[in-house]
Amino acid sequence: MATDKSNMQLVVNGILNENPIFRLVLSMCPAVGISTTMMNGLMLGVAVLFVQVFSSVTIAIFKDYIHPRIRIPTYTLTIATWVTVIDLVLAAFLPEAYAKMGIFVKLIVAFAIITMRLEMFASKESVKASLWDGIGMGLGFMAGMMAIGFVRELLGMGTLMGYDILGFKPLLFFILPCAGFFVVGLMMAFFNYIEIAYKKAKQA
Amino acid sequence: MKKIMTRYTLTLLFLLVLPGLVWAQDLVTDKSFGADNEIIITFSQPVAPQAAVDSATYTVYEEPDPDIRLQIKEIILAEDEKGVSLIFSEPLNTTESHVVTIADLLPDEEPTTIIVTKSYLGYLIGILLSALLINNFVFTKYLGLCVFFGTSKRKDTAKGMGFTFTIVMVVSAIMSWFFYQYILTPFDLNFLQIVVFIGLVSLTVQAVDTILRKVNPALFNSFGVYLVLVIANCVIIAVPLILADNEYNFLETFMLSLGAGGGFLLALYLMSSVRERMDLANIPPTFKGVPIAFIVAGQFALAFLGFSGLQIF
């Protein structure tokens, strides 16, 4: 069963139609936990992109040799291997950013989005399609994290990527850890609002 | 049957208290924290009053920073000359162990070093309460949210998920602890942490699944469906990683995993109670479903902020 979508469509699909955070509502823990700045979102996004792409490709290559009954443990161990790789690389080369993300890099192993993509896509499609789907999903996750980070950093500290934009701090509340829940909830409501308005406009 | 249970309970209690008995030393028979800036020390024999009230006799520091000596403001000798209470100028941080060195108190005696901590049982209960309320894994550490939002729609589901979860978490945490202490650390295999821990979790889930299916089919029918969800959850893998980072011992591991599981159960139950009510409410169409659940979870998280700084022991 090969997908009929082109490479570009697969990438766009991951970023917009099936955005892991806002549309599939998967992998919410980092979206709430460490999205206080855009930089954190970007770093974790890169890590997830790496793990997603490499796991997808690995599973797509070996899909014919994996017995269906042990597929989930196989996926988990594949992901765990790639997470170990990125974990060690980040700890060695970017120790400061790694310290900020704390336990979440290791927790990529339990992110539902990666397992789900392996089960739904990489185990059925060709290596090339899986590669592009992995890139799309990783970029979609990164975009979602950075969007939340954008709102929280701008409203909480008046900065973006560490640069001062506003010159004052509008609402310190958004930097509080628990504000992540409110920001994600409000952003989802906002996207729902756009969707409902769009459908109404289409009908009229 | 009842008698055996009582005997086991008593043995267990004795084992828990045992470390306290072993710590007693020659010169010092008892030591404890008094008021918030006070350490009380009791000696086995009367001591020279002059040396006992001299602040140069004692050096006190918190165990993690030996370089920072705590300032003693006043020393009060007990009436029978068998005890002193050290009053410090600053309130003590009683969550840390304090090391007290006593020198020149008795002639021809080596300096004595004692460690003042809160009672071990209290410390363990502290870990449990901390994982349950202060550092609740859902509301203050933001872990396990996928399952949290997925299974908190009905109270029954929430309870089933919470209990299954606690069992799996305690079993897998204890297994991970054994692997970490006796295999990973001695053989320098710590880079395999993630692979080993996730493997152990999957193994535990599979084992609980098989055992439950044979031993108690009725229970399996009601809880079995949640078992699959447990693997894809970050709390369950976070606990072994946290205890590996903190070098916890066996009892601490048990308490941490129990607290984490209990905290998850508590969070799920609270959330499901609210969501059952919300079904009856008139929610704007843009907020229906997941967005309103996030807002409610945010309010719970704000409320749980109030637990920070809670200290019982």
Coordinates of C-alpha atoms in Angstrom, one line a residue:
Chain A
M1 CA 0.0 0.0 0.0
A2 CA 1.9 3.0 -1.2
T3 CA 0.8 6.5 -0.5
D4 CA -0.1 8.7 -3.5
K5 CA 1.0 11.9 -1.9
S6 CA 4.1 13.7 -3.1
N7 CA 7.0 14.4 -0.7
M8 CA 6.0 18.0 -0.3
Q9 CA 2.4 17.1 0.6
L10 CA 3.7 14.7 3.2
V11 CA 5.7 17.4 4.9
V12 CA 2.8 20.0 4.8
N13 CA 0.5 17.3 6.1
G14 CA 2.7 16.9 9.2
I15 CA 2.9 20.6 9.8
L16 CA -0.8 21.6 9.2
N17 CA -3.4 18.9 8.7
E18 CA -2.0 16.5 11.2
N19 CA 0.0 18.7 13.4
P20 CA 1.0 16.5 16.3
I21 CA 0.3 19.0 19.1
F22 CA -2.8 21.0 17.9
R23 CA -4.6 18.5 15.7
L24 CA -3.6 15.0 17.0
V25 CA -3.3 16.2 20.6
L26 CA -0.4 13.9 21.2
S27 CA 2.9 14.6 23.1
M28 CA 1.3 17.2 25.3
C29 CA 3.8 16.9 28.2
P30 CA 6.6 18.9 26.7
A31 CA 4.1 21.4 25.2
V32 CA 3.0 22.3 28.7
G33 CA 6.2 21.6 30.6
I34 CA 9.1 23.3 28.9
S35 CA 7.5 25.6 26.4
T36 CA 8.4 28.8 28.4
T37 CA 10.8 30.0 25.6
M38 CA 11.0 29.6 21.9
M39 CA 14.6 28.4 22.2
N40 CA 13.4 25.4 24.4
G41 CA 10.8 24.6 21.8
L42 CA 13.3 24.7 19.0
M43 CA 15.8 22.5 20.8
L44 CA 13.4 19.8 21.7
G45 CA 11.8 20.1 18.3
V46 CA 15.2 19.3 16.7
A47 CA 15.7 16.3 19.0
V48 CA 12.2 15.0 18.2
L49 CA 12.8 15.6 14.4
F50 CA 16.0 13.5 14.6
V51 CA 14.4 10.7 16.5
Q52 CA 11.3 10.6 14.4
V53 CA 13.1 10.6 11.1
F54 CA 15.7 8.0 12.0
S55 CA 13.2 5.7 13.7
S56 CA 10.8 6.0 10.7
V57 CA 13.5 5.1 8.3
T58 CA 14.8 2.2 10.4
I59 CA 11.4 0.7 10.8
A60 CA 10.6 1.3 7.1
I61 CA 13.8 -0.6 6.1
F62 CA 13.2 -3.6 8.4
K63 CA 9.4 -3.7 8.2
D64 CA 9.3 -7.0 6.3
Y65 CA 11.4 -8.8 8.9
I66 CA 9.4 -7.7 12.0
H67 CA 6.9 -10.2 13.2
P68 CA 3.5 -8.4 13.8
R69 CA 3.1 -9.8 17.3
I70 CA 6.3 -8.2 18.6
R71 CA 6.1 -5.0 16.6
I72 CA 5.3 -2.7 19.5
P73 CA 8.4 -3.8 21.6
T74 CA 10.5 -3.5 18.4
Y75 CA 9.3 0.0 17.8
T76 CA 10.0 1.0 21.4
L77 CA 13.5 -0.4 21.4
T78 CA 14.3 1.3 18.1
I79 CA 13.1 4.6 19.5
A80 CA 15.0 4.1 22.7
T81 CA 18.2 3.5 20.7
W82 CA 17.9 6.8 18.8
V83 CA 16.8 8.7 21.9
T84 CA 20.0 7.5 23.6
V85 CA 22.0 8.7 20.7
I86 CA 20.5 12.2 20.7
D87 CA 20.6 12.3 24.5
L88 CA 24.3 11.6 24.6
V89 CA 25.0 14.0 21.7
L90 CA 23.1 16.9 23.3
A91 CA 24.7 16.3 26.7
A92 CA 28.1 16.4 25.2
F93 CA 27.8 19.3 22.8
L94 CA 25.1 21.5 24.2
P95 CA 25.3 21.0 28.0
E96 CA 23.5 24.3 28.8
A97 CA 20.4 23.7 26.6
Y98 CA 20.4 20.1 27.8
A99 CA 20.3 21.1 31.4
K100 CA 17.3 23.4 30.7
M101 CA 15.3 20.6 29.0
G102 CA 16.1 18.2 31.9
I103 CA 14.4 14.9 31.8
F104 CA 12.3 15.6 28.7
V105 CA 15.0 14.6 26.2
K106 CA 15.0 11.1 27.7
L107 CA 11.3 11.1 27.8
I108 CA 11.1 11.4 24.0
V109 CA 11.1 7.6 24.2
A110 CA 7.6 7.7 25.6
F111 CA 6.2 10.3 23.2
A112 CA 3.1 8.8 21.7
I113 CA 3.5 10.7 18.4
I114 CA 6.6 8.7 17.4
T115 CA 5.2 5.3 18.1
M116 CA 2.0 6.2 16.5
R117 CA 3.7 7.3 13.3
L118 CA 5.7 4.1 13.1
E119 CA 2.6 2.0 13.6
M120 CA 0.4 4.0 11.2
F121 CA 2.9 5.0 8.5
A122 CA 6.4 3.7 8.5
S123 CA 5.4 0.0 8.9
K124 CA 3.4 0.1 5.7
E125 CA 5.0 2.7 3.4
S126 CA 8.3 2.8 1.5
V127 CA 11.5 4.1 3.0
K128 CA 11.4 7.4 1.0
A129 CA 7.8 8.2 2.0
S130 CA 8.6 7.4 5.6
L131 CA 11.5 9.7 5.5
W132 CA 9.4 12.6 4.3
D133 CA 6.6 11.8 6.7
G134 CA 9.1 11.7 9.6
I135 CA 10.4 15.2 8.5
G136 CA 6.9 16.5 8.3
M137 CA 5.9 15.2 11.7
G138 CA 9.1 16.4 13.3
L139 CA 8.7 19.9 11.8
G140 CA 5.1 20.0 12.8
F141 CA 6.0 19.2 16.4
M142 CA 8.7 21.8 16.3
A143 CA 6.3 24.4 14.9
G144 CA 3.8 23.6 17.6
M145 CA 6.3 23.9 20.4
M146 CA 7.7 27.1 18.9
A147 CA 4.2 28.6 18.6
I148 CA 3.5 28.0 22.2
G149 CA 6.9 29.2 23.2
F150 CA 6.4 32.4 21.1
V151 CA 3.2 33.3 23.0
R152 CA 4.6 32.5 26.4
E153 CA 7.9 34.2 25.9
L154 CA 6.5 37.3 24.3
L155 CA 3.7 37.7 26.9
G156 CA 5.7 36.6 29.9
M157 CA 9.1 38.2 29.4
G158 CA 8.7 40.5 26.4
T159 CA 11.5 38.7 24.6
L160 CA 11.8 36.4 21.6
M161 CA 14.6 33.8 21.3
G162 CA 16.3 35.8 24.1
Y163 CA 16.2 39.1 22.3
D164 CA 14.3 42.0 23.9
I165 CA 11.3 42.9 21.7
L166 CA 8.8 44.7 23.9
G167 CA 11.1 46.3 26.4
F168 CA 8.7 45.5 29.3
K169 CA 7.1 42.4 30.8
P170 CA 3.4 42.3 30.0
L171 CA 2.2 39.4 32.2
L172 CA 4.6 37.4 34.4
F173 CA 1.8 34.8 34.8
F174 CA 2.7 33.2 31.4
I175 CA 6.1 32.2 32.7
L176 CA 4.6 30.4 35.6
P177 CA 4.9 26.6 34.9
C178 CA 1.1 26.0 35.2
A179 CA 0.3 28.7 32.6
G180 CA 1.3 26.1 30.0
F181 CA -2.1 24.5 30.4
F182 CA -3.9 27.8 29.9
V183 CA -1.9 28.8 26.8
V184 CA -2.3 25.5 25.1
G185 CA -6.0 25.5 25.9
L186 CA -6.6 29.0 24.7
M187 CA -4.6 28.4 21.5
M188 CA -6.6 25.3 20.7
A189 CA -9.8 27.2 21.3
F190 CA -8.4 30.0 18.9
F191 CA -7.7 27.4 16.2
N192 CA -11.2 25.9 16.7
Y193 CA -12.7 29.4 16.4
I194 CA -10.9 29.9 13.0
E195 CA -12.1 26.6 11.8
I196 CA -15.7 27.2 12.7
A197 CA -15.6 30.7 11.2
Y198 CA -14.0 29.2 8.0
K199 CA -16.7 26.6 7.7
K200 CA -19.5 29.1 8.2
A201 CA -18.0 31.4 5.5
K202 CA -17.8 28.4 3.2
Q203 CA -21.4 27.5 3.7
A204 CA -22.7 31.1 3.2
Chain B
M1 CA -4.3 -15.8 59.5
K2 CA -4.9 -12.6 61.4
K3 CA -2.1 -13.5 63.8
I4 CA 0.4 -14.0 61.0
M5 CA -0.6 -10.7 59.5
T6 CA 0.0 -8.9 62.8
R7 CA 3.4 -10.6 63.2
Y8 CA 4.5 -9.5 59.7
T9 CA 3.3 -6.0 60.3
L10 CA 5.2 -5.8 63.6
T11 CA 8.4 -7.2 61.9
L12 CA 8.1 -4.7 59.2
L13 CA 7.6 -1.8 61.7
F14 CA 10.6 -3.1 63.6
L15 CA 12.8 -3.1 60.5
L16 CA 11.7 0.4 59.7
V17 CA 12.7 1.6 63.2
L18 CA 15.9 -0.4 63.3
P19 CA 18.1 2.2 61.6
G20 CA 17.2 4.6 64.4
L21 CA 18.4 2.2 67.0
V22 CA 21.7 1.4 65.3
W23 CA 22.7 5.1 65.1
A24 CA 23.0 5.6 68.8
Q25 CA 26.6 6.3 69.7
D26 CA 28.8 6.3 72.8
L27 CA 29.0 9.8 74.1
V28 CA 25.8 11.1 72.5
T29 CA 22.7 9.2 73.3
D30 CA 20.1 11.3 71.6
K31 CA 19.9 14.2 69.2
S32 CA 17.0 15.9 67.4
F33 CA 15.8 19.2 65.9
G34 CA 14.0 21.3 68.5
A35 CA 12.4 24.7 67.6
D36 CA 13.2 25.9 64.0
N37 CA 16.6 27.1 64.9
E38 CA 17.6 24.6 67.6
I39 CA 19.4 21.2 67.8
I40 CA 19.1 19.3 71.1
I41 CA 21.9 16.8 72.0
T42 CA 21.7 14.5 75.0
F43 CA 24.9 12.9 76.5
S44 CA 25.4 9.6 78.2
Q45 CA 27.3 11.2 81.2
P46 CA 27.5 14.7 82.8
V47 CA 30.0 16.9 80.9
A48 CA 32.2 19.8 81.9
P49 CA 29.9 22.9 82.0
Q50 CA 32.7 25.2 80.8
A51 CA 33.5 23.3 77.7
A52 CA 29.9 22.4 77.0
V53 CA 28.8 26.1 76.6
D54 CA 31.8 27.1 74.6
S55 CA 30.8 27.6 71.0
A56 CA 34.2 26.5 69.8
T57 CA 33.4 23.0 70.9
Y58 CA 30.9 22.5 68.2
T59 CA 31.1 22.8 64.4
V60 CA 27.8 22.4 62.5
Y61 CA 27.2 22.3 58.8
E62 CA 24.6 20.9 56.4
E63 CA 25.7 17.7 54.8
P64 CA 25.8 18.9 51.2
D65 CA 28.0 22.0 51.9
P66 CA 30.7 21.3 54.5
D67 CA 32.3 24.7 53.8
I68 CA 29.4 26.7 55.1
R69 CA 29.6 26.6 58.9
L70 CA 26.4 27.5 60.7
Q71 CA 26.6 30.3 63.2
I72 CA 25.8 29.3 66.8
K73 CA 24.1 32.1 68.7
E74 CA 23.7 30.6 72.1
I75 CA 24.3 27.3 73.9
I76 CA 22.0 26.3 76.8
L77 CA 23.2 23.5 79.2
A78 CA 20.5 21.3 80.7
E79 CA 20.1 21.3 84.5
D80 CA 21.6 17.8 85.0
E81 CA 24.6 18.7 82.8
K82 CA 23.8 15.8 80.5
G83 CA 22.5 17.7 77.6
V84 CA 22.8 20.9 75.6
S85 CA 20.6 22.7 73.1
L86 CA 22.4 24.7 70.4
I87 CA 20.5 27.8 69.3
F88 CA 21.4 29.1 65.8
S89 CA 21.1 32.6 64.6
E90 CA 19.3 31.5 61.4
P91 CA 16.4 29.0 61.1
L92 CA 17.6 25.5 60.1
N93 CA 16.7 23.8 56.9
T94 CA 15.4 20.6 58.5
T95 CA 15.0 18.7 55.3
E96 CA 18.8 18.4 55.1
S97 CA 20.9 16.3 57.4
H98 CA 23.1 18.3 59.7
V99 CA 26.6 17.2 60.7
V100 CA 27.7 18.2 64.2
T101 CA 31.3 17.7 65.3
I102 CA 32.0 17.9 69.1
A103 CA 35.6 18.3 70.1
D104 CA 37.4 18.7 73.5
L105 CA 34.2 18.0 75.5
L106 CA 35.7 15.1 77.5
P107 CA 39.4 14.7 78.2
D108 CA 41.3 12.1 76.1
E109 CA 38.4 11.7 73.8
E110 CA 38.5 11.8 70.0
P111 CA 36.2 14.4 68.4
T112 CA 32.7 12.9 68.0
T113 CA 30.8 13.4 64.8
I114 CA 27.0 13.0 64.8
I115 CA 24.5 13.4 62.0
V116 CA 21.2 15.0 63.0
T117 CA 18.3 14.1 60.7
K118 CA 14.6 13.9 61.0
S119 CA 13.4 10.4 61.8
Y120 CA 13.8 8.0 58.9
L121 CA 10.1 7.0 58.8
G122 CA 9.2 10.7 58.7
Y123 CA 11.7 11.2 55.9
L124 CA 10.1 8.3 53.9
I125 CA 6.6 9.6 54.4
G126 CA 8.0 13.0 53.3
I127 CA 9.1 11.5 50.0
L128 CA 5.6 9.9 49.6
L129 CA 3.8 13.1 50.3
S130 CA 6.1 15.1 48.1
A131 CA 5.5 12.8 45.1
L132 CA 1.8 12.7 45.9
L133 CA 1.0 16.4 46.4
I134 CA 3.9 18.9 46.3
N135 CA 5.5 17.4 43.1
N136 CA 2.4 15.8 41.8
F137 CA 3.5 14.3 38.5
V138 CA 0.6 15.6 36.5
F139 CA 0.0 19.0 37.9
T140 CA 3.5 20.2 38.8
K141 CA 5.8 18.1 36.6
Y142 CA 3.5 18.0 33.6
L143 CA 4.1 14.3 32.8
G144 CA 1.6 11.7 31.5
L145 CA -0.7 14.3 30.0
C146 CA -1.8 12.2 26.9
V147 CA -3.2 9.5 29.1
F148 CA -4.4 12.0 31.6
F149 CA -6.6 13.8 29.1
G150 CA -7.5 10.5 27.3
T151 CA -8.9 8.6 30.3
S152 CA -10.3 11.2 32.6
K153 CA -13.7 11.4 31.0
R154 CA -15.5 8.9 33.4
K155 CA -14.9 8.3 37.1
D156 CA -14.8 4.5 36.7
T157 CA -12.3 4.6 33.9
A158 CA -10.2 7.1 35.9
K159 CA -10.2 4.8 39.0
G160 CA -9.3 1.7 36.9
M161 CA -6.5 3.5 35.1
G162 CA -5.1 4.9 38.3
F163 CA -5.0 1.6 40.2
T164 CA -3.5 -0.3 37.2
F165 CA -1.0 2.4 36.8
T166 CA 0.1 2.4 40.5
I167 CA 0.7 -1.3 40.5
V168 CA 2.7 -1.3 37.3
M169 CA 4.6 1.7 38.4
V170 CA 5.7 0.2 41.8
V171 CA 6.7 -3.1 40.2
S172 CA 8.6 -1.6 37.4
A173 CA 10.3 1.0 39.6
I174 CA 11.5 -1.7 42.0
M175 CA 12.8 -3.8 39.1
S176 CA 14.5 -0.8 37.5
W177 CA 16.1 -0.1 40.9
F178 CA 17.6 -3.6 41.1
F179 CA 18.9 -3.4 37.5
Y180 CA 20.3 0.1 38.1
Q181 CA 22.1 -0.8 41.4
Y182 CA 23.4 -4.3 40.6
I183 CA 23.9 -4.3 36.8
L184 CA 24.0 -0.9 35.2
T185 CA 26.2 0.9 37.8
P186 CA 28.7 -1.9 38.6
F187 CA 29.4 -2.6 34.9
D188 CA 29.4 1.1 33.8
L189 CA 26.5 0.6 31.5
N190 CA 24.7 3.8 32.4
F191 CA 24.4 4.9 28.8
L192 CA 21.9 2.0 28.3
Q193 CA 19.5 3.5 31.0
I194 CA 16.8 4.4 28.5
V195 CA 16.8 1.2 26.6
V196 CA 16.9 -1.0 29.8
F197 CA 14.2 1.0 31.6
I198 CA 11.7 1.1 28.7
G199 CA 12.3 -2.6 28.2
L200 CA 11.6 -3.3 31.9
V201 CA 8.4 -1.3 31.7
S202 CA 7.1 -3.2 28.7
L203 CA 8.1 -6.4 30.4
T204 CA 6.2 -5.5 33.6
V205 CA 3.1 -4.5 31.6
Q206 CA 3.2 -7.8 29.7
A207 CA 3.7 -9.7 32.9
V208 CA 0.8 -8.0 34.7
D209 CA -1.3 -8.6 31.7
T210 CA -0.6 -12.3 31.6
I211 CA -0.9 -12.9 35.4
L212 CA -4.1 -10.9 35.7
R213 CA -5.7 -12.8 32.7
K214 CA -5.1 -16.1 34.5
V215 CA -5.5 -15.2 38.1
N216 CA -8.5 -12.8 38.1
P217 CA -10.3 -12.7 34.8
A218 CA -13.0 -10.4 36.2
L219 CA -10.5 -7.8 37.2
F220 CA -8.7 -8.3 33.8
N221 CA -11.9 -7.5 31.9
S222 CA -12.3 -4.2 33.7
F223 CA -8.6 -3.1 33.9
G224 CA -7.0 -4.9 30.9
V225 CA -7.7 -2.3 28.4
Y226 CA -5.7 0.3 30.3
L227 CA -2.6 -1.8 30.4
V228 CA -1.7 -1.1 26.7
L229 CA -2.0 2.7 27.4
V230 CA 0.4 2.4 30.3
I231 CA 3.4 1.8 28.0
A232 CA 2.9 5.0 26.0
N233 CA 3.1 7.1 29.1
C234 CA 5.9 9.3 30.3
V235 CA 5.3 9.1 34.0
I236 CA 6.1 5.4 34.0
I237 CA 9.5 5.9 32.4
A238 CA 10.2 9.1 34.3
V239 CA 10.2 7.4 37.8
P240 CA 13.1 5.1 37.0
L241 CA 15.0 8.0 35.5
I242 CA 14.4 10.2 38.5
L243 CA 15.5 7.5 41.0
A244 CA 18.6 6.8 39.0
D245 CA 19.4 10.5 39.0
N246 CA 18.9 10.8 42.8
E247 CA 20.6 7.5 43.8
Y248 CA 17.6 6.5 45.9
N249 CA 17.8 3.4 48.1
F250 CA 15.2 0.6 48.0
L251 CA 12.7 2.1 50.5
E252 CA 12.9 5.5 49.0
T253 CA 12.3 4.0 45.6
F254 CA 9.2 2.2 46.8
M255 CA 7.8 5.4 48.4
L256 CA 8.6 7.5 45.3
S257 CA 6.8 5.1 43.0
L258 CA 3.9 4.7 45.3
G259 CA 3.6 8.5 45.7
A260 CA 3.8 9.0 41.9
G261 CA 1.2 6.4 41.2
G262 CA -1.1 7.7 43.9
G263 CA -0.6 11.2 42.7
F264 CA -1.6 10.1 39.2
L265 CA -4.7 8.4 40.6
L266 CA -5.6 11.5 42.6
A267 CA -5.2 13.8 39.5
L268 CA -7.3 11.4 37.3
Y269 CA -10.0 11.2 39.9
L270 CA -10.2 15.0 40.5
M271 CA -10.2 15.7 36.7
S272 CA -12.9 13.0 35.9
S273 CA -15.2 14.4 38.6
V274 CA -15.0 17.8 37.0
R275 CA -15.4 16.5 33.5
E276 CA -18.5 14.5 34.4
R277 CA -20.0 17.8 35.7
M278 CA -18.9 19.7 32.6
D279 CA -21.0 17.4 30.4
L280 CA -24.0 19.1 31.8
A281 CA -22.7 22.6 31.4
N282 CA -23.2 24.9 28.4
I283 CA -19.7 25.3 27.0
P284 CA -19.0 27.6 24.0
P285 CA -18.5 25.5 20.8
T286 CA -14.9 26.7 20.4
F287 CA -13.9 25.4 23.9
K288 CA -15.7 22.0 23.6
G289 CA -13.7 18.9 24.3
V290 CA -9.9 19.3 24.8
P291 CA -9.5 23.1 25.2
I292 CA -11.8 23.3 28.2
A293 CA -10.1 20.3 29.7
F294 CA -6.8 22.1 29.4
I295 CA -8.2 25.2 31.2
V296 CA -9.5 23.1 34.0
A297 CA -6.2 21.3 34.3
G298 CA -4.5 24.7 34.5
Q299 CA -6.7 25.7 37.4
F300 CA -5.9 22.4 39.2
A301 CA -2.2 23.1 38.6
L302 CA -2.6 26.6 40.1
A303 CA -4.3 25.0 43.1
F304 CA -1.6 22.5 43.5
L305 CA 1.0 25.3 43.6
G306 CA -0.5 25.9 47.1
F307 CA 1.0 22.7 48.3
S308 CA 4.6 23.9 47.7
G309 CA 6.3 24.4 51.0
L310 CA 4.1 21.9 52.7
Q311 CA 6.1 20.3 55.5
I312 CA 4.6 17.8 57.9
F313 CA 7.7 16.1 59.4

